[in-house]
XYZ file of C-alpha atoms in Angstrom:
526
model
C -0.066 -0.143 -0.120
C 1.201 3.807 -0.387
C 2.395 5.360 2.634
C 0.232 8.763 2.940
C 1.715 11.999 2.971
C 0.518 14.605 5.444
C -0.541 17.860 3.620
C -2.039 21.197 4.617
C -5.644 22.557 4.150
C -4.211 24.469 1.106
C -2.271 21.924 -0.698
C -3.555 22.011 -4.200
C -3.870 19.090 -6.862
C -1.099 20.738 -8.847
C 1.272 20.532 -5.671
C 1.324 16.685 -5.891
C 3.585 15.240 -8.142
C 2.623 11.571 -8.587
C -0.038 10.085 -10.769
C -1.733 8.438 -7.697
C -0.937 9.548 -4.192
C -2.413 9.043 -0.603
C -2.561 12.030 1.372
C -3.765 12.779 4.893
C -5.996 15.805 5.416
C -5.700 17.459 8.646
C -8.631 18.256 10.858
C -10.656 21.587 11.243
C -9.773 23.189 7.959
C -11.622 26.638 7.843
C -14.334 25.621 5.091
C -14.925 29.097 3.807
C -11.216 29.228 2.720
C -11.274 26.348 0.441
C -10.862 26.927 -3.115
C -12.553 24.084 -5.083
C -13.400 24.039 -8.941
C -15.756 21.426 -10.271
C -17.642 18.252 -8.905
C -16.179 14.781 -8.910
C -13.340 15.821 -11.170
C -11.593 18.800 -9.849
C -9.380 21.261 -11.550
C -5.871 20.712 -10.307
C -5.876 24.478 -8.910
C -8.462 23.121 -6.200
C -7.607 22.477 -2.601
C -7.292 18.545 -2.181
C -8.834 18.478 1.184
C -11.539 20.951 0.146
C -12.299 18.560 -2.722
C -12.398 15.464 -0.596
C -14.817 17.302 1.828
C -16.894 18.318 -1.107
C -16.932 14.863 -2.526
C -17.898 13.456 0.945
C -14.895 11.124 1.041
C -13.798 12.852 4.459
C -15.457 15.066 6.964
C -13.949 18.152 8.568
C -12.305 15.813 11.033
C -9.722 14.931 8.459
C -8.659 11.626 7.192
C -6.805 9.769 4.493
C -7.560 10.576 0.729
C -6.251 8.862 -2.408
C -5.812 11.459 -5.316
C -5.587 10.601 -8.752
C -4.243 13.021 -11.391
C -6.367 13.335 -14.505
C -6.111 15.288 -17.781
C -7.595 18.876 -18.096
C -10.796 19.634 -19.196
C -13.444 22.460 -20.154
C -16.110 23.738 -18.152
C -15.765 22.636 -14.452
C -19.158 22.918 -12.759
C -20.325 24.769 -9.550
C -21.970 22.680 -7.158
C -22.808 23.157 -3.473
C -22.042 20.099 -1.360
C -21.194 19.228 2.319
C -20.832 22.861 3.312
C -18.341 23.768 0.284
C -19.500 25.841 -2.497
C -17.243 24.798 -5.569
C -16.690 27.218 -8.340
C -16.812 27.253 -12.021
C -13.628 27.240 -14.097
C -14.082 27.345 -18.029
C -10.687 25.457 -18.543
C -7.386 24.159 -16.792
C -4.663 22.191 -17.995
C -5.150 19.077 -15.430
C -7.415 17.665 -13.027
C -7.762 15.129 -10.197
C -10.321 13.047 -8.489
C -10.581 11.857 -4.816
C -11.455 8.457 -3.498
C -11.240 7.015 -0.036
C -7.725 5.676 0.615
C -7.626 1.965 1.369
C -8.105 0.766 4.986
C -4.324 -0.172 5.715
C -3.096 3.133 4.364
C -5.420 4.944 6.615
C -4.308 3.052 9.537
C -0.603 3.537 8.590
C -1.229 7.189 8.092
C -2.926 7.605 11.358
C 0.087 5.877 12.948
C 2.506 8.383 11.248
C 0.265 11.416 11.698
C 1.939 12.072 14.971
C 5.458 12.575 13.471
C 4.261 14.937 10.802
C 5.215 17.978 12.898
C 8.803 17.053 12.602
C 10.193 16.278 9.139
C 11.533 13.012 10.271
C 9.987 10.774 7.899
C 11.607 10.348 4.495
C 8.372 11.774 2.844
C 8.288 15.288 4.305
C 11.115 17.286 3.049
C 10.423 16.321 -0.628
C 6.879 17.749 -0.335
C 8.237 21.069 0.905
C 10.723 21.232 -2.238
C 7.680 20.713 -4.780
C 6.020 23.506 -3.018
C 9.074 25.616 -3.584
C 8.682 24.685 -7.259
C 5.507 26.465 -7.297
C 2.759 26.339 -10.143
C 4.661 25.490 -13.314
C 1.428 25.943 -15.271
C 1.519 29.559 -14.707
C 4.976 30.849 -15.338
C 4.928 34.689 -15.417
C 6.759 37.656 -13.945
C 4.214 39.917 -12.497
C 4.332 43.525 -11.120
C 1.530 44.429 -8.814
C 1.089 48.116 -9.282
C -0.978 48.935 -6.377
C -2.710 52.345 -5.574
C -1.147 54.457 -2.745
C -2.810 57.754 -3.623
C -5.342 59.809 -1.312
C -8.054 58.669 -3.538
C -7.974 55.190 -1.933
C -7.148 56.256 1.617
C -5.559 54.173 4.402
C -8.601 51.762 5.104
C -9.264 50.585 1.498
C -5.342 50.606 1.014
C -5.284 47.742 3.837
C -8.211 45.861 1.782
C -6.308 46.326 -1.503
C -3.292 44.634 0.348
C -5.355 41.940 1.437
C -6.617 41.176 -1.982
C -3.417 41.229 -3.624
C -2.145 38.998 -0.947
C -4.882 36.350 -1.803
C -4.190 36.818 -5.590
C -0.379 36.106 -4.769
C -1.032 33.032 -2.943
C -3.545 31.553 -5.135
C -0.880 32.053 -8.277
C 1.201 29.516 -6.610
C 4.440 31.446 -6.399
C 7.711 29.396 -6.604
C 10.967 29.057 -8.047
C 9.681 27.468 -11.213
C 6.263 29.203 -10.969
C 5.177 32.780 -11.107
C 7.282 35.358 -9.558
C 5.900 38.709 -8.110
C 6.873 42.147 -7.042
C 5.064 45.184 -5.861
C 5.247 48.868 -6.906
C 3.237 51.505 -5.064
C 2.003 54.412 -7.141
C 1.260 57.768 -5.473
C 2.840 61.114 -6.338
C 6.179 59.321 -7.087
C 6.462 55.478 -8.033
C 8.078 53.520 -5.349
C 9.231 49.880 -6.211
C 8.546 48.041 -2.850
C 10.074 44.865 -3.687
C 11.403 43.087 -7.096
C 10.720 39.721 -8.674
C 14.014 38.420 -7.231
C 13.404 39.260 -3.754
C 11.055 36.367 -2.655
C 10.384 33.050 -4.247
C 7.766 31.655 -1.535
C 4.181 32.757 -0.955
C 4.601 33.013 2.695
C 7.525 35.727 2.227
C 5.531 37.687 -0.311
C 2.419 37.894 1.975
C 4.825 38.948 4.646
C 6.153 41.752 2.628
C 2.740 42.855 1.183
C 1.473 43.192 4.931
C 4.565 45.446 5.814
C 3.911 47.868 3.063
C 2.958 51.259 4.194
C 0.514 53.814 2.752
C 2.214 56.700 0.937
C -0.559 59.137 0.077
C -0.565 61.799 -2.769
C -1.970 62.122 -6.268
C -2.552 59.075 -8.298
C 0.232 59.508 -10.800
C -0.491 56.021 -12.420
C 0.792 56.960 -15.663
C 4.119 57.948 -14.299
C 4.242 54.660 -12.058
C 3.349 52.436 -14.965
C 6.078 54.258 -17.406
C 8.807 53.538 -14.614
C 7.616 50.013 -13.946
C 7.600 48.910 -17.655
C 11.146 50.443 -18.077
C 12.775 49.608 -14.809
C 11.112 46.811 -13.248
C 11.704 43.778 -15.429
C 15.531 43.852 -15.888
C 17.401 40.651 -15.697
C 19.382 41.931 -12.702
C 16.196 42.615 -10.831
C 14.786 38.938 -11.451
C 13.132 38.986 -14.826
C 13.366 35.766 -16.562
C 13.933 35.315 -20.263
C 11.006 33.963 -22.454
C 8.379 34.358 -19.764
C 5.509 36.691 -19.995
C 5.966 40.157 -18.273
C 2.837 41.387 -16.674
C 1.711 44.494 -14.878
C -1.405 44.549 -12.860
C -2.598 48.047 -12.315
C -5.095 48.589 -9.371
C -6.800 51.944 -9.710
C -9.276 53.348 -7.071
C -11.418 55.827 -9.004
C -9.333 57.437 -11.886
C -5.615 58.370 -12.366
C -4.487 61.949 -11.745
C -2.085 61.834 -14.766
C -2.256 60.542 -18.381
C -1.838 56.882 -19.176
C -1.571 56.862 -22.852
C 2.380 57.343 -23.153
C 2.782 54.688 -20.363
C 0.574 52.180 -22.320
C 2.780 52.642 -25.600
C 6.022 52.235 -23.668
C 4.823 49.149 -22.002
C 3.804 47.590 -25.179
C 7.043 48.447 -26.747
C 8.788 46.712 -23.795
C 6.628 43.638 -24.454
C 4.862 44.052 -21.157
C 1.195 42.974 -20.713
C -0.578 45.575 -18.845
C -3.912 44.553 -17.060
C -6.118 47.288 -15.184
C -8.093 46.386 -12.329
C -10.439 49.367 -11.720
C -12.224 49.469 -8.416
C -15.308 51.861 -7.681
C -15.068 53.471 -11.023
C -15.963 57.165 -11.379
C -19.728 57.739 -10.927
C -21.832 59.967 -13.122
C -21.425 62.930 -10.743
C -17.730 62.482 -10.759
C -17.050 62.192 -14.335
C -16.527 65.941 -14.461
C -13.360 65.608 -12.433
C -11.980 63.044 -14.687
C -9.645 64.333 -17.445
C -9.847 61.324 -19.730
C -12.595 58.724 -19.287
C -11.037 56.419 -21.774
C -8.070 55.960 -19.438
C -8.579 52.109 -19.125
C -8.212 51.427 -23.030
C -5.030 53.720 -23.352
C -3.144 51.498 -20.825
C -4.217 47.996 -21.273
C -2.289 45.478 -23.637
C -5.267 45.078 -25.950
C -8.810 46.492 -25.921
C -10.270 43.197 -26.411
C -11.874 43.107 -22.905
C -9.519 40.447 -21.643
C -7.051 42.909 -20.048
C -9.631 44.963 -18.073
C -11.333 43.980 -14.647
C -13.729 45.656 -12.706
C -14.558 45.222 -8.968
C -17.356 47.492 -7.636
C -15.693 48.149 -4.195
C -12.590 46.841 -2.022
C -15.322 45.111 0.257
C -16.066 41.321 -0.395
C -13.462 40.872 -2.939
C -12.713 37.094 -2.284
C -14.789 35.943 -5.067
C -12.835 38.313 -7.498
C -9.448 36.416 -6.812
C -9.737 33.317 -8.791
C -11.089 34.968 -12.199
C -8.145 37.264 -12.028
C -5.587 34.452 -11.363
C -6.970 32.500 -14.140
C -6.503 35.539 -16.506
C -2.920 35.990 -15.333
C -2.094 32.419 -15.924
C -3.370 32.405 -19.524
C -0.184 32.201 -21.258
C -1.462 32.206 -24.884
C -3.531 35.230 -24.297
C -0.501 37.465 -23.442
C -0.477 39.243 -26.656
C 2.178 41.911 -25.765
C 4.898 39.518 -24.868
C 5.573 39.425 -28.512
C 7.372 42.427 -29.555
C 9.030 43.615 -32.845
C 12.303 43.237 -31.038
C 12.017 39.501 -29.922
C 9.738 37.909 -32.652
C 10.927 38.719 -36.197
C 13.086 36.883 -38.828
C 15.171 39.600 -40.895
C 17.133 38.225 -43.877
C 19.667 40.817 -45.364
C 20.168 40.290 -49.025
C 23.513 42.104 -49.812
C 24.661 43.179 -53.301
C 28.290 42.014 -53.832
C 28.609 43.078 -57.448
C 31.785 44.717 -58.692
C 30.370 48.110 -58.701
C 30.288 48.391 -54.824
C 34.051 47.835 -54.160
C 35.669 46.465 -51.073
C 35.542 49.632 -48.759
C 31.906 50.393 -49.561
C 31.156 46.676 -49.135
C 32.430 46.945 -45.452
C 29.924 50.128 -44.919
C 27.153 47.944 -46.250
C 28.271 45.409 -43.733
C 28.277 48.031 -40.865
C 24.745 48.918 -41.762
C 23.585 45.308 -41.515
C 25.305 45.004 -38.174
C 23.403 48.193 -36.824
C 20.156 46.988 -37.623
C 20.653 43.455 -36.419
C 22.086 44.940 -33.029
C 18.551 46.572 -32.303
C 16.861 43.238 -32.052
C 16.745 40.411 -29.206
C 18.413 37.538 -31.135
C 17.987 34.286 -29.302
C 16.615 30.600 -29.829
C 13.324 31.866 -28.605
C 13.553 35.292 -29.954
C 14.278 37.217 -33.185
C 16.545 35.629 -35.941
C 18.856 36.942 -38.683
C 20.196 35.516 -41.857
C 22.269 36.895 -44.582
C 22.736 36.129 -48.363
C 25.169 37.728 -50.615
C 24.496 38.087 -54.434
C 25.924 38.724 -57.829
C 24.793 36.619 -60.698
C 25.004 33.825 -58.080
C 23.770 33.883 -54.589
C 25.884 32.838 -51.547
C 24.090 31.980 -48.338
C 26.278 33.541 -45.665
C 24.192 32.100 -42.730
C 20.725 31.006 -42.209
C 18.103 31.897 -39.386
C 19.138 28.655 -37.228
C 22.711 28.986 -37.678
C 23.412 31.636 -34.838
C 21.317 31.988 -31.886
C 23.021 34.769 -30.038
C 23.666 38.374 -30.899
C 27.283 38.007 -30.603
C 27.526 35.319 -32.903
C 25.255 36.986 -35.591
C 27.468 40.156 -35.382
C 30.768 38.024 -35.717
C 29.309 36.246 -38.806
C 28.330 39.590 -40.325
C 31.702 40.893 -39.809
C 33.307 37.688 -41.624
C 31.445 38.116 -44.755
C 34.013 38.130 -47.748
C 33.115 40.465 -50.731
C 32.193 38.283 -53.849
C 32.331 40.802 -56.657
C 30.431 40.027 -60.177
C 27.269 41.140 -61.804
C 23.775 42.005 -60.295
C 20.662 39.692 -60.615
C 18.439 41.132 -57.880
C 15.323 39.010 -58.874
C 17.065 35.667 -58.870
C 18.481 36.369 -55.580
C 15.047 37.218 -54.089
C 13.813 33.968 -55.449
C 16.639 32.080 -54.076
C 16.063 33.611 -50.630
C 12.602 32.933 -50.367
C 12.936 29.310 -51.216
C 16.080 28.589 -49.111
C 15.985 31.040 -46.278
C 12.286 31.750 -45.522
C 11.189 28.243 -46.763
C 12.264 26.389 -43.429
C 10.833 29.039 -41.146
C 7.698 29.768 -43.242
C 5.238 28.055 -40.423
C 7.105 29.337 -37.730
C 5.799 32.185 -35.076
C 7.872 34.948 -36.127
C 7.092 37.793 -38.666
C 9.210 37.769 -41.728
C 11.367 40.575 -43.105
C 13.573 40.876 -46.253
C 16.071 43.765 -46.435
C 17.437 44.118 -50.133
C 20.583 46.320 -50.173
C 21.674 47.035 -53.535
C 23.731 49.854 -55.504
C 22.618 49.453 -59.085
C 20.403 48.301 -61.742
C 19.519 44.611 -61.887
C 19.884 42.676 -64.925
C 16.840 40.805 -64.366
C 13.226 41.184 -63.404
C 12.595 42.034 -59.688
C 8.843 42.552 -59.936
C 7.819 38.926 -60.158
C 9.966 37.718 -57.327
C 9.296 40.745 -55.040
C 5.459 40.010 -55.505
C 6.100 36.199 -54.593
C 7.900 37.309 -51.479
C 4.815 39.420 -50.418
C 2.633 36.602 -51.353
C 4.607 34.204 -48.888
C 3.953 36.917 -46.157
C 7.471 38.395 -46.247
C 7.719 42.144 -45.647
C 10.183 43.594 -48.030
C 12.428 46.713 -47.580
C 14.530 47.968 -50.412
C 17.494 49.978 -49.536
C 19.338 51.630 -52.563
C 22.699 53.462 -52.805
C 24.358 55.414 -55.551
C 23.140 54.157 -58.958
C 20.128 52.036 -57.845
C 17.175 53.228 -59.860
C 14.210 54.146 -57.817
C 11.663 52.420 -60.077
C 13.535 49.077 -59.052
C 13.561 50.019 -55.505
C 9.752 50.872 -55.300
C 9.033 47.759 -57.505
C 10.755 45.507 -54.902
C 9.230 47.357 -51.756
C 6.126 46.322 -49.962
C 3.032 48.558 -49.621
C 3.032 51.395 -48.752
C 5.965 51.738 -50.788
C 7.091 55.116 -49.548
C 7.673 53.781 -46.048
C 9.435 50.736 -47.416
C 11.966 52.249 -49.842
C 15.208 53.938 -48.802
C 17.893 55.657 -50.955
C 21.202 57.287 -50.199
C 23.486 58.935 -52.855
C 26.575 57.739 -50.600
C 27.453 54.704 -48.896
C 28.192 56.799 -45.684
C 24.571 57.876 -45.709
C 23.521 54.228 -44.746
C 24.337 54.874 -41.138
C 21.599 57.593 -40.793
C 18.889 55.284 -42.142
C 19.152 52.657 -39.437
C 16.764 54.017 -36.898
C 14.075 54.747 -39.389
C 14.270 51.304 -40.708
C 14.067 49.772 -37.202
C 10.955 51.993 -36.628
C 9.331 50.945 -39.803
C 10.041 47.182 -38.898
C 8.241 47.840 -35.595
C 5.538 49.700 -37.235
C 4.726 46.872 -39.400
C 5.094 44.310 -36.727
C 2.441 46.120 -34.484
C 0.063 46.839 -37.631
C 0.223 43.069 -38.394
C -0.976 42.107 -34.764
C -3.858 44.681 -34.477
């Protein structure tokens, strides 16, 4: 038989690591504190002991329960049974069922339950380790931007702290789960603690309890901008490839403007949620500078990123739906930015009219554009092809997955010298460079760099590139004819065509090209 592991009132299905496990529930758990989702089959977010009481497997006197892990499902129902009201959950990644543990297990467990206060049995310490890992189904880096203004006042500030604490606990904070920090918005923003400071829910709860009320205007815009720019640095504990989220709590309305802060947050790849509490009443609207403040700040105005609570009193029922939103990885539309979610291929003219020293200036231009992006195996990728009459692939999208390696590969490109067949080169690139990534998640860009007239047709190949979903920028130098450049460029052609008389003029174009790439990226995601 299985030896039973003693658990707490708050242990959830997802804290258990085995397919089938016998656990021992303590006596006298406070029924009203149980979070249970479903009936018979429970979402793994549910308290195990709560589900066992709900199912009638044990009473509040505690006892042994067999927990079996099951796949996730849609639509867990809400049912009131044995003093516990379970809640609805539209979807979760895993579930569990509860049945009575076999007789001998129960006896063994009762025999062992005396020792559970001391971690003397081999079983106990491992459990605490799993708790440390946290909820791996909800990996996110979250800043709670709390309202510390005179609008909210000391009394409701304390209720806000309670609510944030409940959300933090339910998220399942842990080393491999969500990490959280807190910023207080008032006259000036104050980062109270960073993501790296605590990795256990207990510590976070304690830190939240200790927060002091600052008072002042609710300069939420200022605080949001500050948080988006400063809070998520790697040295402050942000993790690569994990969604960055700011949850803004706003009592009433902000004293300043949120629009610029919202733009900055989106540029930095941060998903902004606004939880508005006690939103302005009709007679207060005259005092609100901008009634559309929520839409200015949120990641997307699709309804997912805004959340309303009528007051700070009795907010427990709002905890779980908010946690579900924060754990919906695939909905975090702002995590993808132009910096971390594109493929750029540079098609570089190596014809004899360029010459060795100007060819180096072209490579500097390529490096300066590439440098702006977050190149990694899970981020943006860069490729390069040099062409004359022939094409020479210098490196593909998967050859170099760090910025250093890409920049060093660009420096090492050797000048070919020869004729100019730009159309052929575009066709070659679509097939050989973009072909392997055409079903990938990143948006594709082709930057064609040329200094002269092409000997072949560029229109057909450029149209094929656009049909394949590749956005084409044409960058011409010296004798490159404007008609060719325009024929190659994506619509609107004006913003995708660049020209300079001298090779030294390439450097000035870099910021404009990066800006245009980002604009295209954002337009494609609206």
